[in-house]
Short mmCIF file of C-alpha atoms in Angstrom, two decimals:
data_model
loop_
_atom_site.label_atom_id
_atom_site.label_comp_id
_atom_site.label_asym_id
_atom_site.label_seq_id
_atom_site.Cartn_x
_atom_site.Cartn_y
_atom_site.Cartn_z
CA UNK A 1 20.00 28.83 5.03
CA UNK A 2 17.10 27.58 2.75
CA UNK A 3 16.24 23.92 2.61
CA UNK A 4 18.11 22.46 -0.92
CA UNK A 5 16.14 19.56 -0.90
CA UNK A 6 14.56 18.45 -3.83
CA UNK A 7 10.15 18.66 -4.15
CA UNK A 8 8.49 15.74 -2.60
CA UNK A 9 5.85 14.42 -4.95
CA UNK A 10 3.47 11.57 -3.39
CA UNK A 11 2.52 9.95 -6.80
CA UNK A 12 -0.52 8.85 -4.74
CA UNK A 13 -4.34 10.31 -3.71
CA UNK A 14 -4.66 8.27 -1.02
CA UNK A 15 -5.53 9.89 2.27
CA UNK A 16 -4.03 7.15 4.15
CA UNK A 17 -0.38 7.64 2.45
CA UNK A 18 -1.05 11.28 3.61
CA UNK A 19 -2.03 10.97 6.90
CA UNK A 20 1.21 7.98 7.12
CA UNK A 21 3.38 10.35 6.02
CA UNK A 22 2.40 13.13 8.01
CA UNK A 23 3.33 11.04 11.21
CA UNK A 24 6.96 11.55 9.79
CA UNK A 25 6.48 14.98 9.89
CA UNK A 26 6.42 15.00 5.53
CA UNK A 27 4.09 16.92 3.91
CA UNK A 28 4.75 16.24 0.20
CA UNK A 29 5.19 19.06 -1.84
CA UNK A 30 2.99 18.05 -4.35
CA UNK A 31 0.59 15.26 -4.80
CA UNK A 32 0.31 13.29 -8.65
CA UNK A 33 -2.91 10.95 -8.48
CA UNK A 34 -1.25 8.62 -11.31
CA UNK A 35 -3.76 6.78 -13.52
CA UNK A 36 -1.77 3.26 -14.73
CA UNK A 37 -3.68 0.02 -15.53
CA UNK A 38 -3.67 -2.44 -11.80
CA UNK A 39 -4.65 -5.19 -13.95
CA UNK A 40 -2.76 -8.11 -12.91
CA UNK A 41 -0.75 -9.40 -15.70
CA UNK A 42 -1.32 -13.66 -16.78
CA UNK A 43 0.04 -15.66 -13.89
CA UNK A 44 1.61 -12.38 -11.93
CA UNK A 45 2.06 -12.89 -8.37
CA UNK A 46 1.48 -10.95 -5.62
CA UNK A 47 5.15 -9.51 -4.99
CA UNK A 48 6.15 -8.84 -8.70
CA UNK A 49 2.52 -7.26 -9.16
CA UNK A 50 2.74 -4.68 -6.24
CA UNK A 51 6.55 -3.31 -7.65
CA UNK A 52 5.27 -3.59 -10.94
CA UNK A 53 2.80 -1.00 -10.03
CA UNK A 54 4.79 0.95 -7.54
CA UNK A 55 7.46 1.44 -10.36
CA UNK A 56 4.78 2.01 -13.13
CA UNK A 57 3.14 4.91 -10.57
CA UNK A 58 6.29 7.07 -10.22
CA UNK A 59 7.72 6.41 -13.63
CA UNK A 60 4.44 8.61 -14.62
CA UNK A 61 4.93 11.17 -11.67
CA UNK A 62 8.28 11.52 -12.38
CA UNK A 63 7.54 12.58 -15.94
CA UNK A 64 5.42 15.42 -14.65
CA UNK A 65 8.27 16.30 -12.19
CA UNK A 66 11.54 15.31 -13.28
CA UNK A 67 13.50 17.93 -10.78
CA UNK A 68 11.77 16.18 -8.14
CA UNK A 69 12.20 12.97 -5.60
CA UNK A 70 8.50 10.76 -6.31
CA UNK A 71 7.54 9.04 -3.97
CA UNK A 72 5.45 5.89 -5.21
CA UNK A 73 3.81 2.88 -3.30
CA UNK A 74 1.28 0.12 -4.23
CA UNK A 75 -0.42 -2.67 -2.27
CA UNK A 76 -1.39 -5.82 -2.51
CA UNK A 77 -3.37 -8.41 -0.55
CA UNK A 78 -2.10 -11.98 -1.40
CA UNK A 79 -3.76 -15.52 -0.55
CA UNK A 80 -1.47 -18.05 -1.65
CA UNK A 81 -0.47 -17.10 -5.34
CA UNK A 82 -3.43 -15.15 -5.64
CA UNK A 83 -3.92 -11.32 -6.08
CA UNK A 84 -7.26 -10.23 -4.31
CA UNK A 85 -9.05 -7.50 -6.06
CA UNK A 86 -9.35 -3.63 -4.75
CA UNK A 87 -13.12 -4.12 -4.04
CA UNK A 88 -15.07 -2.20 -6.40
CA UNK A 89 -18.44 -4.09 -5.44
CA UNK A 90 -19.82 -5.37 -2.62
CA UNK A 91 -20.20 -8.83 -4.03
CA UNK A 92 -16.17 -8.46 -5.07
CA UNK A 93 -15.95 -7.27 -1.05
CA UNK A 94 -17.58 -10.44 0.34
CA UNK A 95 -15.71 -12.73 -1.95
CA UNK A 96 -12.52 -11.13 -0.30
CA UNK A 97 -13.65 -11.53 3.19
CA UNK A 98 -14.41 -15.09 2.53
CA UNK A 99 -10.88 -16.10 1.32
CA UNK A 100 -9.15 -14.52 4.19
CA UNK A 101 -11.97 -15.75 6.68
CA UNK A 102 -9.64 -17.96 9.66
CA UNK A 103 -6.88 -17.87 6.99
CA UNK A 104 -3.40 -16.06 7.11
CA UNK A 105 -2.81 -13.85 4.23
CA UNK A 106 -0.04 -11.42 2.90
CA UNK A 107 -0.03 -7.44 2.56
CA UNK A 108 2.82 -6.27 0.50
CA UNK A 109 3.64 -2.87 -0.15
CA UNK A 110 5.90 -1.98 -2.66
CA UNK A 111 7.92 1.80 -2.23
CA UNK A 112 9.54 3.40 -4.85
CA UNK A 113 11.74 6.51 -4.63
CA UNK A 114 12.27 8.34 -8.54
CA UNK A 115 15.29 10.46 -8.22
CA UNK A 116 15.88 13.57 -10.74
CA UNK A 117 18.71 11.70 -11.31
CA UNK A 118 17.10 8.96 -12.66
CA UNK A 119 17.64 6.09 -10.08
CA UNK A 120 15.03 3.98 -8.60
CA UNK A 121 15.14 2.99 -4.93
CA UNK A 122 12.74 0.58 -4.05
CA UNK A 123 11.85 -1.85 -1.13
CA UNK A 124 9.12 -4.87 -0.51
CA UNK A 125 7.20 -4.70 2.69
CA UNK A 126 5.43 -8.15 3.63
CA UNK A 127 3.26 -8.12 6.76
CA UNK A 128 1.12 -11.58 7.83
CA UNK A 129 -2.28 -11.14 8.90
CA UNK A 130 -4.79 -13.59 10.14
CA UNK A 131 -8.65 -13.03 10.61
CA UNK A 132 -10.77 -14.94 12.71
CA UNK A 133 -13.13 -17.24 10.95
CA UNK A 134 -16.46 -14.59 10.09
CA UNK A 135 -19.68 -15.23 10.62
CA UNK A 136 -22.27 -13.95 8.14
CA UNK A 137 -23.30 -11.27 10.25
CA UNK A 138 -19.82 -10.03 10.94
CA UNK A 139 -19.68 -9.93 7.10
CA UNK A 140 -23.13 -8.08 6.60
CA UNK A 141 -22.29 -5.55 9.56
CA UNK A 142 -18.70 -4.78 8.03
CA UNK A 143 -19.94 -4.10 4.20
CA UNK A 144 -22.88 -1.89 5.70
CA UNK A 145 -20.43 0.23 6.82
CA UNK A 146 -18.50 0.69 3.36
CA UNK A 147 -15.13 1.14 4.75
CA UNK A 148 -14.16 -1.99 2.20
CA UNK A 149 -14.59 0.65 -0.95
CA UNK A 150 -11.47 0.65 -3.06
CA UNK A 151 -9.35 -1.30 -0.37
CA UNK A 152 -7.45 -4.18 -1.78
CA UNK A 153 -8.37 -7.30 0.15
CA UNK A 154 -11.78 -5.74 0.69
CA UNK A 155 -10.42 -4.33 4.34
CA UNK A 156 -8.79 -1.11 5.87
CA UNK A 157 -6.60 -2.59 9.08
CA UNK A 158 -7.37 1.09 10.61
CA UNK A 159 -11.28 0.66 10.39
CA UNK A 160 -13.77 -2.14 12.09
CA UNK A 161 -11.87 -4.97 10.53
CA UNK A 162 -8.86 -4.60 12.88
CA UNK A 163 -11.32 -6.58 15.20
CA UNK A 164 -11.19 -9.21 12.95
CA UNK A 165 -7.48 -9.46 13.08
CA UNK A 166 -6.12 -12.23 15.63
CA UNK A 167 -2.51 -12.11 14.12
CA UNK A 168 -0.23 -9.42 12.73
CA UNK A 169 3.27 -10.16 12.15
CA UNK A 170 5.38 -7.22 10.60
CA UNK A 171 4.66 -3.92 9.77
CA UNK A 172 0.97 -2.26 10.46
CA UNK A 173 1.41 0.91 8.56
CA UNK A 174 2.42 -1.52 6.11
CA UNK A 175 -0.81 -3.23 5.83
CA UNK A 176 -2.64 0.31 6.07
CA UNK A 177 -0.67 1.52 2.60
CA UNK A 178 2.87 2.25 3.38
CA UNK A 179 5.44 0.87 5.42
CA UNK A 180 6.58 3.88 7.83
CA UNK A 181 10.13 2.07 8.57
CA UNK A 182 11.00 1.06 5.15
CA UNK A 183 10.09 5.06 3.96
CA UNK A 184 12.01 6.71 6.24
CA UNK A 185 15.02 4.81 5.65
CA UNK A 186 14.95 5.22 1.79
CA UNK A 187 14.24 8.67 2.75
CA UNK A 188 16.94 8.95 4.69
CA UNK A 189 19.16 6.88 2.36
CA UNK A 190 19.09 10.03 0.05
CA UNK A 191 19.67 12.69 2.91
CA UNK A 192 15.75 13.92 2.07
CA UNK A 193 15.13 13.17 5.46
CA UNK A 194 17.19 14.01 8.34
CA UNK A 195 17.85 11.76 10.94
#
């Protein structure tokens, strides 16, 4: 009997997502890099900021592929009230580093499912994380090995910073770019995914 689901569409370029996803056994149909403003808005916070974006990223997949189930996610680092940047520069990098340096800080990751239907699923991940205090030379050594490019926070948890990390409460594949529990049971939710 052939499979009636729906397309998968990962509204989403990241290899990470990919590679997540593939430990689920999903290979997504099609992938839509989506190209939306990440510009915080005046005073936004971390939590309304990442399902702002999650829900802005597969409103614009799902217009390329309205038959489909999208598949959207966006995250955020958090300090306090504070949104830290997706390092572009190495000067934006270290100026992440230092405000989570021997501080605990929040990764949120907001998932979206777009249904041809037109309902929106979506769920909030929040995962703790606390580095060690860094030395200068832990800083130097990490940039020099550019892993920090285009990570928010200035940090990919499945590179050389995980060293860094004395505390992790919640989800990992959370702080990596998309919460693996969470996906599976919207997934699921919709009979996409089989038990």
């Amino acid at each position: 009997m052939p499979d009636q689901r729906p397309a998968l569409v990962l509204a989403s370029a990241s290899p990470r997502r990919l590679d997540l996803l593939a430990r689920l056994g999903i290979v997504p149909d099609r992938v839509v890099a989506t190209n939306i403003d990440e510009t915080p808005g005046r005073r936004e916070v971390p939590r309304p900021h990442a399902l702002r974006l999650a829900l802005a990223k597969a409103e614009a997949a799902a217009a390329q592929a309205p038959d489909a189930v999208v598949l959207a996610a966006d995250t955020v680092v958090g300090v306090g009230r504070r949104i830290l940047p997706k390092a572009e520069t190495e000067a934006q990098a270290r100026d992440c580093l230092a405000m989570v340096s021997g501080r605990r800080h929040r990764v949120l990751t907001a998932v979206v499912l777009a249904l041809p239907d037109g309902r929106r699923l979506q769920r909030v991940v929040e995962s703790a994380v606390t580095f060690q205090r860094l030395t200068g030379q832990q800083v130097d050594a990490y940039l020099a090995g550019g892993e920090w490019r285009g990570k928010a926070g200035g940090y990919a948890i499945q590179g050389a910073a995980e060293s860094f990390i004395r505390f992790l409460s919640g989800s990992h594949s959370n702080v990596v770019g998309l919460p693996l529990f969470e996906t599976a049971q919207l997934l699921r939710g919709i009979g996409w995914l089989r038990p």
